[in-house]
Amino acid sequence: MRTPVRRHFLPFFAITSATLLLTACGSGSGGPGGADASGVAAASDDVPTADVVSAEKKDDAAAGLLPAGTRSLTVAVSVGGTPPGTTYLSDGRTLTGQDVDVTKAVANVLGVRLKVEQASFEAILPALDSGKYDFGASNFGVTDERRGTIDFVTYVNDGQGFATREDSKLKKITDLKQLCGLNVATGAGTTFEATLEAGRHVCTDAGEKAYEVQTYAESGAVWSSLQQGRSDVVMSTINGLRYAVAHQPGLRFLNEFHRLDVGFAFKKGTRLAPAFRAAVNKLIADGTYDRILKKWGTSGSAITTSRISPPELRN
């Protein structure tokens, strides 16, 4: 795993404002059309920009479930560079993505302000226990291992999948043994890394050469490794893979591998979970949730009701 690196600090914003977007303090990804030192391109102009959440109003029933006196919360986000995950608009400063929209909508329902901090993906979950952040919002998959130390409030169903180059002979990955001898690129600190590391033995057990797991802190670097031939296949989120394949030439989506619920992440034993669950269910009931998923092309990942730390899906 990579050493946790704290990114930009984002100050308080009144999320209930009808015109507000989450905005970083610095130049972000190098300005419109640029890229940062990690090679992550700034969000292109085709990233959807429709405002589907600012009209959402406070719901007294959901807000009443918050601990007394809660007026603001600190949320940690990881900027990965590829929609529908959190990325920048073309100004290189304003954060956007499915997680951003859901988080803003939930904050509206609960009537709270957000203090937004950026952190590397692998740094967020360990930091929740220390109280550094009140919750994390970065497409965290709900696994039984994580449930041992983290509470979740689900808001979408995504999961694990594979993609490769168009010239690859790979057709479908149903067993990790199909990866033997290959280089597999994925994100650091993710469920994908954990799955790949746990399954490395299947190749040596079968007398074959183990696959190599190549981890990167930024999704842009993952895709560069595939495009440039340093890796043979990418393992990532189903929705992220589908978006990348649709917007980058020369790539091909292989298949879904394992579905997972995705949720806001909290310190174990949090008192915030009931309020967040009620807020997500309010969004589902009033149609805002459906509009968010349609905006990002992820309607196939919709859930019918939010749950607190459900068991890991087995499929």
Tab-separated table of C-alpha atoms in Angstrom:
chain	number	residue	atom	x	y	z
A	1	MET	CA	0.000	0.000	0.000
A	2	ARG	CA	1.099	3.519	-0.699
A	3	THR	CA	1.853	6.022	2.023
A	4	PRO	CA	-1.298	8.083	2.707
A	5	VAL	CA	-1.035	11.524	1.159
A	6	ARG	CA	-3.285	14.361	2.157
A	7	ARG	CA	-4.527	16.360	-0.823
A	8	HIS	CA	-6.129	19.787	-0.904
A	9	PHE	CA	-8.123	21.305	1.944
A	10	LEU	CA	-11.601	22.546	1.128
A	11	PRO	CA	-13.213	25.077	3.498
A	12	PHE	CA	-16.786	25.204	4.797
A	13	PHE	CA	-19.543	25.584	2.234
A	14	ALA	CA	-23.275	26.001	2.756
A	15	ILE	CA	-24.395	23.027	0.698
A	16	THR	CA	-28.003	24.211	0.904
A	17	SER	CA	-27.141	27.123	-1.402
A	18	ALA	CA	-28.864	26.707	-4.756
A	19	THR	CA	-25.805	27.739	-6.750
A	20	LEU	CA	-22.977	26.163	-4.775
A	21	LEU	CA	-20.595	23.484	-6.049
A	22	LEU	CA	-17.776	21.864	-4.098
A	23	THR	CA	-14.675	23.827	-5.039
A	24	ALA	CA	-11.005	23.164	-4.315
A	25	CYS	CA	-8.672	25.921	-3.118
A	26	GLY	CA	-5.817	25.419	-5.561
A	27	SER	CA	-5.445	24.969	-9.283
A	28	GLY	CA	-6.403	21.315	-8.904
A	29	SER	CA	-5.546	19.303	-11.956
A	30	GLY	CA	-3.638	21.982	-13.772
A	31	GLY	CA	-6.468	24.035	-15.204
A	32	PRO	CA	-8.852	23.343	-18.057
A	33	GLY	CA	-7.781	20.421	-20.184
A	34	GLY	CA	-4.551	20.029	-18.231
A	35	ALA	CA	-3.127	17.281	-16.066
A	36	ASP	CA	-1.400	17.108	-12.729
A	37	ALA	CA	1.964	15.519	-11.942
A	38	SER	CA	0.342	12.097	-11.771
A	39	GLY	CA	-0.852	12.389	-15.358
A	40	VAL	CA	-4.526	12.652	-14.368
A	41	ALA	CA	-6.371	14.662	-16.978
A	42	ALA	CA	-8.752	17.382	-15.907
A	43	ALA	CA	-12.404	16.591	-16.477
A	44	SER	CA	-13.427	17.214	-20.069
A	45	ASP	CA	-16.299	19.374	-21.189
A	46	ASP	CA	-18.506	16.327	-21.772
A	47	VAL	CA	-18.773	15.640	-18.044
A	48	PRO	CA	-22.456	16.218	-17.148
A	49	THR	CA	-23.069	19.503	-15.328
A	50	ALA	CA	-26.834	19.525	-14.772
A	51	ASP	CA	-27.810	20.681	-11.283
A	52	VAL	CA	-30.084	17.936	-9.964
A	53	VAL	CA	-29.680	18.425	-6.213
A	54	SER	CA	-29.744	22.078	-5.117
A	55	ALA	CA	-33.547	22.214	-5.047
A	56	GLU	CA	-33.600	19.524	-2.354
A	57	LYS	CA	-34.928	20.957	0.928
A	58	LYS	CA	-34.358	20.045	4.559
A	59	ASP	CA	-36.476	17.196	5.859
A	60	ASP	CA	-37.216	17.685	9.543
A	61	ALA	CA	-37.854	13.980	10.185
A	62	ALA	CA	-34.476	12.931	8.805
A	63	ALA	CA	-32.639	15.890	10.353
A	64	GLY	CA	-34.198	15.077	13.709
A	65	LEU	CA	-32.235	11.818	13.774
A	66	LEU	CA	-28.904	13.663	13.903
A	67	PRO	CA	-27.111	13.930	17.245
A	68	ALA	CA	-28.267	17.077	19.032
A	69	GLY	CA	-26.385	20.196	17.978
A	70	THR	CA	-25.071	18.817	14.673
A	71	ARG	CA	-24.733	21.766	12.303
A	72	SER	CA	-21.699	20.812	10.189
A	73	LEU	CA	-19.782	17.671	9.279
A	74	THR	CA	-16.344	16.966	7.826
A	75	VAL	CA	-16.359	14.684	4.799
A	76	ALA	CA	-13.285	13.138	3.182
A	77	VAL	CA	-13.267	12.630	-0.577
A	78	SER	CA	-10.778	11.103	-2.973
A	79	VAL	CA	-10.464	12.681	-6.401
A	80	GLY	CA	-9.814	9.854	-8.827
A	81	GLY	CA	-9.992	11.652	-12.161
A	82	THR	CA	-12.606	9.497	-13.926
A	83	PRO	CA	-16.386	10.065	-13.811
A	84	PRO	CA	-18.787	8.953	-12.498
A	85	GLY	CA	-16.305	9.001	-9.609
A	86	THR	CA	-15.215	12.297	-8.103
A	87	THR	CA	-13.294	14.501	-10.498
A	88	TYR	CA	-12.960	18.172	-11.472
A	89	LEU	CA	-14.996	20.263	-13.838
A	90	SER	CA	-13.030	21.924	-16.624
A	91	ASP	CA	-12.123	24.839	-14.320
A	92	GLY	CA	-9.734	22.460	-12.524
A	93	ARG	CA	-11.193	23.491	-9.138
A	94	THR	CA	-14.837	22.461	-8.846
A	95	LEU	CA	-15.491	18.897	-7.738
A	96	THR	CA	-18.159	16.869	-9.477
A	97	GLY	CA	-19.274	13.258	-9.721
A	98	GLN	CA	-21.948	10.874	-8.539
A	99	ASP	CA	-20.610	10.752	-4.969
A	100	VAL	CA	-20.500	14.559	-4.870
A	101	ASP	CA	-24.122	14.856	-5.974
A	102	VAL	CA	-25.385	12.256	-3.505
A	103	THR	CA	-23.391	13.838	-0.669
A	104	LYS	CA	-24.688	17.330	-1.446
A	105	ALA	CA	-28.266	16.065	-1.668
A	106	VAL	CA	-27.989	14.249	1.674
A	107	ALA	CA	-26.537	17.394	3.267
A	108	ASN	CA	-29.521	19.366	1.936
A	109	VAL	CA	-31.980	16.879	3.428
A	110	LEU	CA	-30.217	16.994	6.803
A	111	GLY	CA	-29.714	20.765	6.743
A	112	VAL	CA	-25.996	20.562	7.533
A	113	ARG	CA	-22.948	22.337	6.157
A	114	LEU	CA	-19.966	20.344	4.935
A	115	LYS	CA	-16.281	20.854	5.525
A	116	VAL	CA	-14.734	18.980	2.605
A	117	GLU	CA	-11.200	17.600	2.691
A	118	GLN	CA	-9.410	15.700	-0.041
A	119	ALA	CA	-7.327	12.645	0.825
A	120	SER	CA	-5.921	9.643	-0.985
A	121	PHE	CA	-8.437	6.821	-1.152
A	122	GLU	CA	-6.419	4.464	1.037
A	123	ALA	CA	-6.035	7.104	3.771
A	124	ILE	CA	-9.718	7.784	4.419
A	125	LEU	CA	-11.000	4.652	6.167
A	126	PRO	CA	-8.128	4.442	8.699
A	127	ALA	CA	-8.599	8.137	9.529
A	128	LEU	CA	-12.275	7.762	10.440
A	129	ASP	CA	-11.508	6.022	13.712
A	130	SER	CA	-9.350	8.931	14.871
A	131	GLY	CA	-12.166	11.399	14.308
A	132	LYS	CA	-10.261	13.305	11.638
A	133	TYR	CA	-13.312	13.049	9.385
A	134	ASP	CA	-16.971	12.487	10.261
A	135	PHE	CA	-17.512	10.361	7.168
A	136	GLY	CA	-16.050	9.392	3.818
A	137	ALA	CA	-17.754	9.594	0.429
A	138	SER	CA	-15.637	7.895	-2.238
A	139	ASN	CA	-17.506	4.875	-3.607
A	140	PHE	CA	-16.551	2.641	-0.676
A	141	GLY	CA	-17.630	-0.948	-1.257
A	142	VAL	CA	-19.265	-2.718	1.677
A	143	THR	CA	-17.283	-5.835	2.555
A	144	ASP	CA	-17.446	-8.068	5.599
A	145	GLU	CA	-13.813	-7.290	6.382
A	146	ARG	CA	-14.442	-3.541	6.362
A	147	ARG	CA	-17.602	-3.910	8.447
A	148	GLY	CA	-15.423	-5.044	11.307
A	149	THR	CA	-14.105	-1.510	11.798
A	150	ILE	CA	-16.375	0.719	9.670
A	151	ASP	CA	-20.101	1.498	9.588
A	152	PHE	CA	-21.708	2.080	6.184
A	153	VAL	CA	-24.901	3.680	4.912
A	154	THR	CA	-25.581	2.369	1.420
A	155	TYR	CA	-26.618	4.549	-1.512
A	156	VAL	CA	-25.766	2.600	-4.671
A	157	ASN	CA	-24.859	-0.873	-5.909
A	158	ASP	CA	-21.681	-1.014	-7.977
A	159	GLY	CA	-18.902	-3.564	-7.652
A	160	GLN	CA	-15.868	-5.055	-9.340
A	161	GLY	CA	-15.199	-5.572	-13.025
A	162	PHE	CA	-12.487	-5.796	-15.665
A	163	ALA	CA	-11.494	-3.912	-18.809
A	164	THR	CA	-8.676	-4.287	-21.312
A	165	ARG	CA	-7.423	-3.002	-24.663
A	166	GLU	CA	-9.363	-3.764	-27.818
A	167	ASP	CA	-6.496	-5.869	-29.167
A	168	SER	CA	-6.451	-8.162	-26.118
A	169	LYS	CA	-7.388	-11.833	-26.441
A	170	LEU	CA	-9.186	-11.697	-23.087
A	171	LYS	CA	-12.932	-12.261	-23.377
A	172	LYS	CA	-14.378	-12.603	-19.884
A	173	ILE	CA	-12.833	-12.996	-16.425
A	174	THR	CA	-14.877	-15.411	-14.335
A	175	ASP	CA	-11.948	-16.886	-12.399
A	176	LEU	CA	-8.744	-15.182	-11.263
A	177	LYS	CA	-6.780	-18.075	-12.768
A	178	GLN	CA	-7.479	-16.481	-16.147
A	179	LEU	CA	-5.132	-13.667	-15.061
A	180	CYS	CA	-2.112	-15.911	-14.445
A	181	GLY	CA	1.044	-14.436	-15.931
A	182	LEU	CA	-0.584	-11.062	-16.628
A	183	ASN	CA	-0.073	-7.588	-15.164
A	184	VAL	CA	-3.222	-6.297	-13.503
A	185	ALA	CA	-3.589	-2.576	-12.750
A	186	THR	CA	-5.894	-1.307	-10.010
A	187	GLY	CA	-6.319	1.371	-7.357
A	188	ALA	CA	-4.314	1.351	-4.136
A	189	GLY	CA	-6.217	0.526	-0.948
A	190	THR	CA	-9.306	-0.689	-2.815
A	191	THR	CA	-11.404	-3.842	-2.630
A	192	PHE	CA	-9.910	-4.692	-6.030
A	193	GLU	CA	-6.393	-4.758	-4.615
A	194	ALA	CA	-7.603	-6.865	-1.680
A	195	THR	CA	-9.374	-9.327	-3.980
A	196	LEU	CA	-6.366	-9.677	-6.252
A	197	GLU	CA	-3.871	-10.112	-3.427
A	198	ALA	CA	-6.059	-12.688	-1.702
A	199	GLY	CA	-6.378	-14.680	-4.912
A	200	ARG	CA	-2.756	-14.665	-6.075
A	201	HIS	CA	-2.265	-18.208	-4.819
A	202	VAL	CA	-4.690	-19.660	-7.383
A	203	CYS	CA	-2.009	-19.419	-10.054
A	204	THR	CA	0.851	-20.949	-8.081
A	205	ASP	CA	-1.521	-23.603	-6.720
A	206	ALA	CA	-2.196	-24.575	-10.327
A	207	GLY	CA	1.514	-24.562	-11.173
A	208	GLU	CA	1.256	-21.389	-13.227
A	209	LYS	CA	3.024	-18.024	-13.004
A	210	ALA	CA	1.275	-15.650	-10.613
A	211	TYR	CA	-0.231	-12.453	-11.960
A	212	GLU	CA	1.353	-9.169	-10.903
A	213	VAL	CA	-0.759	-6.589	-9.082
A	214	GLN	CA	0.141	-3.028	-10.051
A	215	THR	CA	-1.431	-0.417	-7.750
A	216	TYR	CA	-1.831	3.289	-8.418
A	217	ALA	CA	-3.177	6.132	-6.280
A	218	GLU	CA	-4.876	7.847	-9.242
A	219	SER	CA	-7.208	6.312	-11.809
A	220	GLY	CA	-5.545	8.287	-14.598
A	221	ALA	CA	-2.331	6.398	-13.920
A	222	VAL	CA	-4.222	3.097	-14.003
A	223	TRP	CA	-5.538	3.828	-17.486
A	224	SER	CA	-2.185	5.104	-18.715
A	225	SER	CA	-0.578	1.833	-17.675
A	226	LEU	CA	-3.123	-0.082	-19.745
A	227	GLN	CA	-2.972	2.191	-22.785
A	228	GLN	CA	0.844	2.143	-22.794
A	229	GLY	CA	1.083	-1.642	-22.409
A	230	ARG	CA	2.567	-1.747	-18.907
A	231	SER	CA	-0.489	-3.654	-17.756
A	232	ASP	CA	-2.722	-6.166	-19.528
A	233	VAL	CA	-6.007	-5.628	-17.739
A	234	VAL	CA	-7.628	-3.184	-15.292
A	235	MET	CA	-9.797	-4.124	-12.322
A	236	SER	CA	-11.994	-1.301	-11.065
A	237	THR	CA	-15.587	-0.230	-10.414
A	238	ILE	CA	-18.177	-1.460	-12.871
A	239	ASN	CA	-19.549	2.033	-13.445
A	240	GLY	CA	-16.093	3.593	-13.713
A	241	LEU	CA	-14.993	0.979	-16.250
A	242	ARG	CA	-18.056	1.476	-18.401
A	243	TYR	CA	-17.560	5.249	-18.409
A	244	ALA	CA	-13.862	4.979	-19.234
A	245	VAL	CA	-14.461	2.572	-22.104
A	246	ALA	CA	-17.154	4.860	-23.532
A	247	HIS	CA	-14.866	7.900	-23.425
A	248	GLN	CA	-11.406	6.488	-24.224
A	249	PRO	CA	-10.547	4.930	-27.600
A	250	GLY	CA	-8.995	1.499	-27.804
A	251	LEU	CA	-10.533	0.044	-24.627
A	252	ARG	CA	-13.023	-2.750	-24.075
A	253	PHE	CA	-15.172	-3.623	-21.059
A	254	LEU	CA	-14.826	-7.307	-20.227
A	255	ASN	CA	-17.429	-8.122	-17.603
A	256	GLU	CA	-18.774	-7.658	-14.128
A	257	PHE	CA	-16.964	-9.836	-11.599
A	258	HIS	CA	-18.503	-9.185	-8.193
A	259	ARG	CA	-21.308	-6.796	-7.225
A	260	LEU	CA	-20.977	-4.789	-4.006
A	261	ASP	CA	-23.147	-2.331	-2.137
A	262	VAL	CA	-21.522	1.089	-1.887
A	263	GLY	CA	-21.996	3.458	1.012
A	264	PHE	CA	-20.926	6.427	3.059
A	265	ALA	CA	-18.246	5.282	5.511
A	266	PHE	CA	-18.223	6.160	9.224
A	267	LYS	CA	-16.357	5.310	12.400
A	268	LYS	CA	-17.721	2.108	13.936
A	269	GLY	CA	-20.611	2.851	16.241
A	270	THR	CA	-21.451	6.214	14.681
A	271	ARG	CA	-24.656	7.959	15.728
A	272	LEU	CA	-24.929	9.556	12.283
A	273	ALA	CA	-25.980	6.418	10.413
A	274	PRO	CA	-29.770	6.531	11.060
A	275	ALA	CA	-29.987	10.125	9.823
A	276	PHE	CA	-27.977	9.381	6.684
A	277	ARG	CA	-30.085	6.314	5.933
A	278	ALA	CA	-33.271	8.362	6.316
A	279	ALA	CA	-31.826	11.058	4.039
A	280	VAL	CA	-30.922	8.605	1.274
A	281	ASN	CA	-34.374	7.020	1.503
A	282	LYS	CA	-35.931	10.491	1.254
A	283	LEU	CA	-33.959	11.091	-1.957
A	284	ILE	CA	-35.144	7.753	-3.334
A	285	ALA	CA	-38.757	8.569	-2.484
A	286	ASP	CA	-38.826	12.075	-3.962
A	287	GLY	CA	-37.060	11.238	-7.231
A	288	THR	CA	-33.811	13.146	-6.673
A	289	TYR	CA	-31.893	9.892	-6.362
A	290	ASP	CA	-33.165	8.711	-9.744
A	291	ARG	CA	-32.199	12.028	-11.343
A	292	ILE	CA	-28.656	11.793	-9.955
A	293	LEU	CA	-28.122	8.291	-11.335
A	294	LYS	CA	-29.612	9.218	-14.713
A	295	LYS	CA	-27.234	12.192	-14.890
A	296	TRP	CA	-24.233	9.890	-14.456
A	297	GLY	CA	-25.557	6.992	-16.537
A	298	THR	CA	-25.630	4.610	-13.571
A	299	SER	CA	-29.335	3.848	-13.219
A	300	GLY	CA	-28.514	0.137	-13.368
A	301	SER	CA	-26.833	0.540	-9.971
A	302	ALA	CA	-29.895	1.918	-8.184
A	303	ILE	CA	-30.970	0.522	-4.830
A	304	THR	CA	-34.558	0.492	-3.559
A	305	THR	CA	-33.749	1.284	0.060
A	306	SER	CA	-30.691	2.370	2.048
A	307	ARG	CA	-29.315	0.059	4.732
A	308	ILE	CA	-26.813	0.341	7.543
A	309	SER	CA	-23.809	-1.998	7.181
A	310	PRO	CA	-25.526	-4.876	5.353
A	311	PRO	CA	-23.591	-8.138	4.857
A	312	GLU	CA	-21.321	-8.272	1.827
A	313	LEU	CA	-23.121	-9.374	-1.309
A	314	ARG	CA	-22.277	-12.892	-2.455
A	315	ASN	CA	-22.802	-13.360	-6.162
